[in-house]
Amino acid sequence: MIKDLWIHRKYIIVNGINGLLGRYRGTALGWVWAFLPSLALIGIYGIVFSKIMPVHRVGTGPMTVSFGLYLASGLLPWLAFSEFLVRGSQTLVEAAAYLKKMPTKEAVFVAQTSVGVLASLAISLFIMCLIAPFFGNYPQPAWLLMLPLALLLGGLGFGIGCILAGLNVFFRDVGQALGIILQIWMWSVPVVYVEEIVPNSFRYLFWLNPIYPFLVGFREVFLDNQLPSAIIWGAMVGWSVLFILLGTGFLHLLRGEIRDAL
């Protein structure tokens, strides 16, 4: 299955980017819609936590940072992760006409969708870097590490997306339930709240959550301007590889049944 993804890499990248651009074709703002909802959500949470429930700075001593930047560095990866899952879960159903006529492996279509989401995340992160100096966080060489972090996140999203896409072919309730699951999931990790408010006796549970090391990694790079620890890198790579193997293996196992069900 991985070999098929490599063989079709140009098709995946080109169609993934075209799918992102085509999604907003005909709109007045065009590709701006790729990141505008994310910025709006960051603004809403920022107002709530800085005005209604005041949290202006995060951290201790001289290393405190704007809560708005803390929020953005966690919320943007989370929103991308959510989109990987939501769009990925619908991929095979939407591509049913092609799957019935073409011998292309199912994972190729999920990968194509993931590339579009990854491009959208890259744009959002670039905008975040442009805005950061206005909040006192200036560009650092460590910020370049957000690119491999985004790729690893894309691998995780692609793998889980493959599983959800396969399940959604047989159980169409998956797409409906996913929205509720993601709402609960978001509050199980420190996306919009600081980790320090969680009792120490419960923090170990974060490590059971695949998205957690990615949130830590993005924040260490963007806010602390430092290389994530070996444990964080290991967790990110481990979760990504695990779900890529599980996801592609799952689609390969059910390939015949998927096409019949479609």
mmCIF file of C-alpha atoms in Angstrom:
data_model
loop_
_atom_site.group_PDB
_atom_site.id
_atom_site.type_symbol
_atom_site.label_atom_id
_atom_site.label_comp_id
_atom_site.label_asym_id
_atom_site.label_seq_id
_atom_site.Cartn_x
_atom_site.Cartn_y
_atom_site.Cartn_z
ATOM 1 C CA MET A 1 0.000 0.000 0.000
ATOM 2 C CA ILE A 2 2.799 2.448 0.866
ATOM 3 C CA LYS A 3 4.401 1.610 -2.488
ATOM 4 C CA ASP A 4 1.163 2.603 -4.260
ATOM 5 C CA LEU A 5 1.196 5.971 -2.498
ATOM 6 C CA TRP A 6 4.735 6.583 -3.737
ATOM 7 C CA ILE A 7 3.859 5.552 -7.298
ATOM 8 C CA HIS A 8 0.896 7.940 -7.345
ATOM 9 C CA ARG A 9 2.688 10.750 -5.466
ATOM 10 C CA LYS A 10 2.357 13.294 -8.290
ATOM 11 C CA TYR A 11 -1.331 12.523 -8.732
ATOM 12 C CA ILE A 12 -1.877 12.848 -4.981
ATOM 13 C CA ILE A 13 -0.051 16.169 -4.627
ATOM 14 C CA VAL A 14 -1.454 17.834 -7.741
ATOM 15 C CA ASN A 15 -5.042 16.764 -7.129
ATOM 16 C CA GLY A 16 -4.768 17.537 -3.422
ATOM 17 C CA ILE A 17 -3.726 21.131 -4.124
ATOM 18 C CA ASN A 18 -6.268 21.506 -6.923
ATOM 19 C CA GLY A 19 -8.955 20.171 -4.599
ATOM 20 C CA LEU A 20 -8.093 22.839 -2.035
ATOM 21 C CA LEU A 21 -8.162 25.617 -4.624
ATOM 22 C CA GLY A 22 -11.300 24.267 -6.274
ATOM 23 C CA ARG A 23 -13.105 24.198 -2.944
ATOM 24 C CA TYR A 24 -13.123 28.000 -2.883
ATOM 25 C CA ARG A 25 -13.385 28.667 -6.596
ATOM 26 C CA GLY A 26 -16.056 31.262 -7.338
ATOM 27 C CA THR A 27 -15.950 32.843 -3.886
ATOM 28 C CA ALA A 28 -14.986 36.490 -3.444
ATOM 29 C CA LEU A 29 -12.150 35.765 -1.000
ATOM 30 C CA GLY A 30 -10.863 32.648 -2.743
ATOM 31 C CA TRP A 31 -8.179 30.666 -0.900
ATOM 32 C CA VAL A 32 -8.395 33.102 2.032
ATOM 33 C CA TRP A 33 -11.238 30.888 3.248
ATOM 34 C CA ALA A 34 -8.624 28.170 3.835
ATOM 35 C CA PHE A 35 -7.480 29.910 7.021
ATOM 36 C CA LEU A 36 -10.123 32.558 7.775
ATOM 37 C CA PRO A 37 -12.363 30.229 9.872
ATOM 38 C CA SER A 38 -9.335 29.235 11.964
ATOM 39 C CA LEU A 39 -8.435 32.858 12.629
ATOM 40 C CA ALA A 40 -12.042 33.637 13.527
ATOM 41 C CA LEU A 41 -12.142 30.770 16.025
ATOM 42 C CA ILE A 42 -8.842 31.873 17.556
ATOM 43 C CA GLY A 43 -10.279 35.380 17.885
ATOM 44 C CA ILE A 44 -13.402 34.098 19.629
ATOM 45 C CA TYR A 45 -11.487 31.955 22.118
ATOM 46 C CA GLY A 46 -8.979 34.755 22.575
ATOM 47 C CA ILE A 47 -11.689 37.222 23.535
ATOM 48 C CA VAL A 48 -13.324 34.742 25.906
ATOM 49 C CA PHE A 49 -10.112 33.861 27.734
ATOM 50 C CA SER A 50 -8.521 37.310 27.717
ATOM 51 C CA LYS A 51 -11.574 39.478 28.399
ATOM 52 C CA ILE A 52 -14.363 37.402 29.932
ATOM 53 C CA MET A 53 -12.118 34.861 31.707
ATOM 54 C CA PRO A 54 -8.848 36.831 31.772
ATOM 55 C CA VAL A 55 -5.682 34.889 30.936
ATOM 56 C CA HIS A 56 -3.235 37.355 29.403
ATOM 57 C CA ARG A 57 0.074 35.528 29.728
ATOM 58 C CA VAL A 58 1.089 31.871 29.851
ATOM 59 C CA GLY A 59 4.216 30.548 31.599
ATOM 60 C CA THR A 60 6.331 31.673 34.499
ATOM 61 C CA GLY A 61 9.155 34.159 34.885
ATOM 62 C CA PRO A 62 10.677 35.779 31.787
ATOM 63 C CA MET A 63 9.389 33.056 29.454
ATOM 64 C CA THR A 64 5.750 34.117 29.564
ATOM 65 C CA VAL A 65 4.022 34.512 26.201
ATOM 66 C CA SER A 66 0.793 36.004 24.948
ATOM 67 C CA PHE A 67 -2.164 33.713 25.552
ATOM 68 C CA GLY A 68 -3.290 34.487 22.022
ATOM 69 C CA LEU A 69 -0.117 32.918 20.628
ATOM 70 C CA TYR A 70 -0.413 29.964 23.009
ATOM 71 C CA LEU A 71 -3.967 29.483 21.787
ATOM 72 C CA ALA A 72 -3.039 29.769 18.098
ATOM 73 C CA SER A 73 -0.123 27.321 18.368
ATOM 74 C CA GLY A 74 -2.450 24.671 19.766
ATOM 75 C CA LEU A 75 -5.696 25.434 17.993
ATOM 76 C CA LEU A 76 -4.299 25.519 14.440
ATOM 77 C CA PRO A 77 -2.795 22.007 14.633
ATOM 78 C CA TRP A 78 -5.958 20.745 16.318
ATOM 79 C CA LEU A 79 -8.250 22.242 13.658
ATOM 80 C CA ALA A 80 -6.077 20.687 10.941
ATOM 81 C CA PHE A 81 -6.175 17.331 12.719
ATOM 82 C CA SER A 82 -9.975 17.564 12.924
ATOM 83 C CA GLU A 83 -10.172 18.376 9.227
ATOM 84 C CA PHE A 84 -7.918 15.423 8.362
ATOM 85 C CA LEU A 85 -10.424 13.163 10.110
ATOM 86 C CA VAL A 86 -13.645 14.784 8.906
ATOM 87 C CA ARG A 87 -12.643 15.124 5.263
ATOM 88 C CA GLY A 88 -10.818 11.817 5.291
ATOM 89 C CA SER A 89 -13.889 9.977 6.574
ATOM 90 C CA GLN A 90 -15.936 11.198 3.576
ATOM 91 C CA THR A 91 -13.306 10.533 0.913
ATOM 92 C CA LEU A 92 -14.296 7.056 -0.276
ATOM 93 C CA VAL A 93 -18.005 7.836 -0.350
ATOM 94 C CA GLU A 94 -17.344 10.982 -2.387
ATOM 95 C CA ALA A 95 -14.979 9.127 -4.722
ATOM 96 C CA ALA A 96 -17.335 6.173 -5.236
ATOM 97 C CA ALA A 97 -17.726 6.838 -8.977
ATOM 98 C CA TYR A 98 -13.951 6.712 -9.498
ATOM 99 C CA LEU A 99 -13.417 3.679 -7.293
ATOM 100 C CA LYS A 100 -15.960 1.666 -9.268
ATOM 101 C CA LYS A 101 -14.150 2.380 -12.548
ATOM 102 C CA MET A 102 -10.480 2.666 -11.559
ATOM 103 C CA PRO A 103 -8.148 0.071 -9.977
ATOM 104 C CA THR A 104 -6.451 2.792 -7.897
ATOM 105 C CA LYS A 105 -6.028 1.878 -4.228
ATOM 106 C CA GLU A 106 -8.410 3.531 -1.788
ATOM 107 C CA ALA A 107 -5.610 5.028 0.306
ATOM 108 C CA VAL A 108 -4.567 7.178 -2.665
ATOM 109 C CA PHE A 109 -7.833 9.107 -2.484
ATOM 110 C CA VAL A 110 -7.503 9.605 1.263
ATOM 111 C CA ALA A 111 -3.919 10.815 0.762
ATOM 112 C CA GLN A 112 -5.114 13.270 -1.867
ATOM 113 C CA THR A 113 -7.550 14.778 0.620
ATOM 114 C CA SER A 114 -4.858 14.881 3.304
ATOM 115 C CA VAL A 115 -2.517 16.860 1.040
ATOM 116 C CA GLY A 116 -5.166 19.555 0.643
ATOM 117 C CA VAL A 117 -5.606 19.798 4.412
ATOM 118 C CA LEU A 118 -1.832 19.884 4.880
ATOM 119 C CA ALA A 119 -1.541 22.783 2.431
ATOM 120 C CA SER A 120 -4.256 24.645 4.342
ATOM 121 C CA LEU A 121 -2.365 24.065 7.609
ATOM 122 C CA ALA A 122 0.851 25.386 6.050
ATOM 123 C CA ILE A 123 -0.925 28.596 5.044
ATOM 124 C CA SER A 124 -2.395 29.009 8.540
ATOM 125 C CA LEU A 125 0.993 28.476 10.207
ATOM 126 C CA PHE A 126 2.584 31.013 7.854
ATOM 127 C CA ILE A 127 -0.050 33.581 8.777
ATOM 128 C CA MET A 128 0.548 32.828 12.475
ATOM 129 C CA CYS A 129 4.264 33.493 12.009
ATOM 130 C CA LEU A 130 3.508 36.809 10.315
ATOM 131 C CA ILE A 131 1.258 37.916 13.168
ATOM 132 C CA ALA A 132 3.497 36.676 16.014
ATOM 133 C CA PRO A 133 5.905 39.692 16.082
ATOM 134 C CA PHE A 134 2.990 41.991 16.925
ATOM 135 C CA PHE A 135 2.627 39.975 20.155
ATOM 136 C CA GLY A 136 6.317 40.014 21.011
ATOM 137 C CA ASN A 137 7.323 36.660 19.532
ATOM 138 C CA TYR A 138 9.893 37.187 16.788
ATOM 139 C CA PRO A 139 10.968 34.696 14.082
ATOM 140 C CA GLN A 140 13.520 32.102 15.148
ATOM 141 C CA PRO A 141 15.331 29.328 13.219
ATOM 142 C CA ALA A 142 13.445 26.772 15.346
ATOM 143 C CA TRP A 143 10.220 27.792 13.603
ATOM 144 C CA LEU A 144 11.359 25.878 10.514
ATOM 145 C CA LEU A 145 10.767 22.699 12.502
ATOM 146 C CA MET A 146 7.023 23.319 12.184
ATOM 147 C CA LEU A 147 7.301 21.916 8.647
ATOM 148 C CA PRO A 148 8.334 18.383 9.694
ATOM 149 C CA LEU A 149 5.891 18.619 12.602
ATOM 150 C CA ALA A 150 3.102 19.396 10.129
ATOM 151 C CA LEU A 151 4.145 16.450 7.937
ATOM 152 C CA LEU A 152 4.076 14.081 10.911
ATOM 153 C CA LEU A 153 0.672 15.435 11.892
ATOM 154 C CA GLY A 154 -0.454 14.847 8.324
ATOM 155 C CA GLY A 155 0.701 11.231 8.619
ATOM 156 C CA LEU A 156 -1.313 10.757 11.786
ATOM 157 C CA GLY A 157 -4.392 12.371 10.239
ATOM 158 C CA PHE A 158 -4.025 10.326 7.067
ATOM 159 C CA GLY A 159 -3.778 7.055 8.997
ATOM 160 C CA ILE A 160 -6.812 7.697 11.175
ATOM 161 C CA GLY A 161 -8.616 9.115 8.141
ATOM 162 C CA CYS A 162 -8.093 5.830 6.285
ATOM 163 C CA ILE A 163 -9.733 3.893 9.118
ATOM 164 C CA LEU A 164 -12.663 6.313 9.314
ATOM 165 C CA ALA A 165 -13.077 6.348 5.520
ATOM 166 C CA GLY A 166 -13.337 2.567 5.463
ATOM 167 C CA LEU A 167 -15.779 2.453 8.355
ATOM 168 C CA ASN A 168 -17.924 5.206 6.843
ATOM 169 C CA VAL A 169 -18.534 3.100 3.753
ATOM 170 C CA PHE A 170 -20.348 0.489 5.854
ATOM 171 C CA PHE A 171 -21.636 2.665 8.694
ATOM 172 C CA ARG A 172 -22.712 6.093 7.464
ATOM 173 C CA ASP A 173 -23.315 7.202 11.053
ATOM 174 C CA VAL A 174 -19.537 7.504 11.437
ATOM 175 C CA GLY A 175 -19.521 10.894 9.758
ATOM 176 C CA GLN A 176 -22.335 12.154 11.974
ATOM 177 C CA ALA A 177 -20.821 10.834 15.201
ATOM 178 C CA LEU A 178 -17.365 12.170 14.392
ATOM 179 C CA GLY A 179 -18.383 15.764 15.012
ATOM 180 C CA ILE A 180 -19.480 14.934 18.552
ATOM 181 C CA ILE A 181 -16.403 12.821 19.210
ATOM 182 C CA LEU A 182 -14.084 15.615 18.083
ATOM 183 C CA GLN A 183 -15.787 18.126 20.384
ATOM 184 C CA ILE A 184 -15.155 15.856 23.361
ATOM 185 C CA TRP A 185 -11.676 14.949 22.134
ATOM 186 C CA MET A 186 -10.594 18.595 21.928
ATOM 187 C CA TRP A 187 -11.202 19.115 25.638
ATOM 188 C CA SER A 188 -9.287 15.952 26.556
ATOM 189 C CA VAL A 189 -6.000 17.688 25.666
ATOM 190 C CA PRO A 190 -4.683 21.219 26.393
ATOM 191 C CA VAL A 191 -5.756 22.924 23.179
ATOM 192 C CA VAL A 192 -7.458 26.008 24.625
ATOM 193 C CA TYR A 193 -6.477 25.607 28.271
ATOM 194 C CA VAL A 194 -3.058 25.399 29.887
ATOM 195 C CA GLU A 195 -1.782 22.004 30.974
ATOM 196 C CA GLU A 196 -0.878 23.303 34.430
ATOM 197 C CA ILE A 197 -4.521 23.491 35.521
ATOM 198 C CA VAL A 198 -4.791 19.691 35.293
ATOM 199 C CA PRO A 199 -3.763 17.856 38.505
ATOM 200 C CA ASN A 200 -0.392 16.106 38.241
ATOM 201 C CA SER A 201 -2.001 12.764 39.022
ATOM 202 C CA PHE A 202 -3.992 12.940 35.763
ATOM 203 C CA ARG A 203 -1.448 14.438 33.374
ATOM 204 C CA TYR A 204 0.024 11.059 32.432
ATOM 205 C CA LEU A 205 -3.252 10.352 30.626
ATOM 206 C CA PHE A 206 -2.292 12.958 28.020
ATOM 207 C CA TRP A 207 0.330 10.538 26.683
ATOM 208 C CA LEU A 208 -2.412 8.078 25.750
ATOM 209 C CA ASN A 209 -3.800 10.703 23.383
ATOM 210 C CA PRO A 210 -2.180 10.636 19.885
ATOM 211 C CA ILE A 211 -2.550 14.378 19.305
ATOM 212 C CA TYR A 212 -0.941 15.434 22.600
ATOM 213 C CA PRO A 213 2.769 15.215 21.612
ATOM 214 C CA PHE A 214 2.033 17.262 18.508
ATOM 215 C CA LEU A 215 0.547 20.085 20.586
ATOM 216 C CA VAL A 216 3.613 20.014 22.833
ATOM 217 C CA GLY A 217 5.943 19.916 19.830
ATOM 218 C CA PHE A 218 4.365 22.878 18.058
ATOM 219 C CA ARG A 219 4.390 24.947 21.229
ATOM 220 C CA GLU A 220 7.981 24.125 22.116
ATOM 221 C CA VAL A 221 9.097 25.161 18.643
ATOM 222 C CA PHE A 222 6.905 28.239 18.216
ATOM 223 C CA LEU A 223 6.693 29.605 21.766
ATOM 224 C CA ASP A 224 9.916 28.377 23.394
ATOM 225 C CA ASN A 225 12.064 28.434 20.235
ATOM 226 C CA GLN A 226 13.584 25.082 21.107
ATOM 227 C CA LEU A 227 13.948 21.620 19.652
ATOM 228 C CA PRO A 228 11.320 19.207 21.031
ATOM 229 C CA SER A 229 12.720 16.505 23.274
ATOM 230 C CA ALA A 230 13.541 13.030 21.989
ATOM 231 C CA ILE A 231 10.479 11.706 23.827
ATOM 232 C CA ILE A 232 8.202 14.108 21.955
ATOM 233 C CA TRP A 233 9.772 13.246 18.589
ATOM 234 C CA GLY A 234 9.534 9.561 19.372
ATOM 235 C CA ALA A 235 5.876 9.847 20.349
ATOM 236 C CA MET A 236 4.990 11.831 17.212
ATOM 237 C CA VAL A 237 6.814 9.450 14.873
ATOM 238 C CA GLY A 238 5.461 6.420 16.714
ATOM 239 C CA TRP A 239 1.815 7.503 16.582
ATOM 240 C CA SER A 240 2.105 8.552 12.919
ATOM 241 C CA VAL A 241 3.758 5.338 11.739
ATOM 242 C CA LEU A 242 1.387 3.200 13.800
ATOM 243 C CA PHE A 243 -1.758 4.738 12.338
ATOM 244 C CA ILE A 244 -0.405 4.866 8.794
ATOM 245 C CA LEU A 245 0.214 1.136 8.966
ATOM 246 C CA LEU A 246 -3.133 0.441 10.643
ATOM 247 C CA GLY A 247 -5.051 2.693 8.261
ATOM 248 C CA THR A 248 -3.545 1.465 5.001
ATOM 249 C CA GLY A 249 -3.685 -2.122 6.214
ATOM 250 C CA PHE A 250 -7.352 -1.724 7.130
ATOM 251 C CA LEU A 251 -8.249 -0.420 3.670
ATOM 252 C CA HIS A 252 -6.225 -3.154 1.981
ATOM 253 C CA LEU A 253 -7.974 -5.822 4.047
ATOM 254 C CA LEU A 254 -11.449 -4.548 3.148
ATOM 255 C CA ARG A 255 -10.730 -3.516 -0.431
ATOM 256 C CA GLY A 256 -13.135 -5.922 -2.113
ATOM 257 C CA GLU A 257 -15.950 -5.311 0.369
ATOM 258 C CA ILE A 258 -15.546 -1.529 0.131
ATOM 259 C CA ARG A 259 -16.068 -1.456 -3.624
ATOM 260 C CA ASP A 260 -19.074 -3.759 -3.377
ATOM 261 C CA ALA A 261 -20.627 -1.603 -0.651
ATOM 262 C CA LEU A 262 -20.130 1.562 -2.683
#
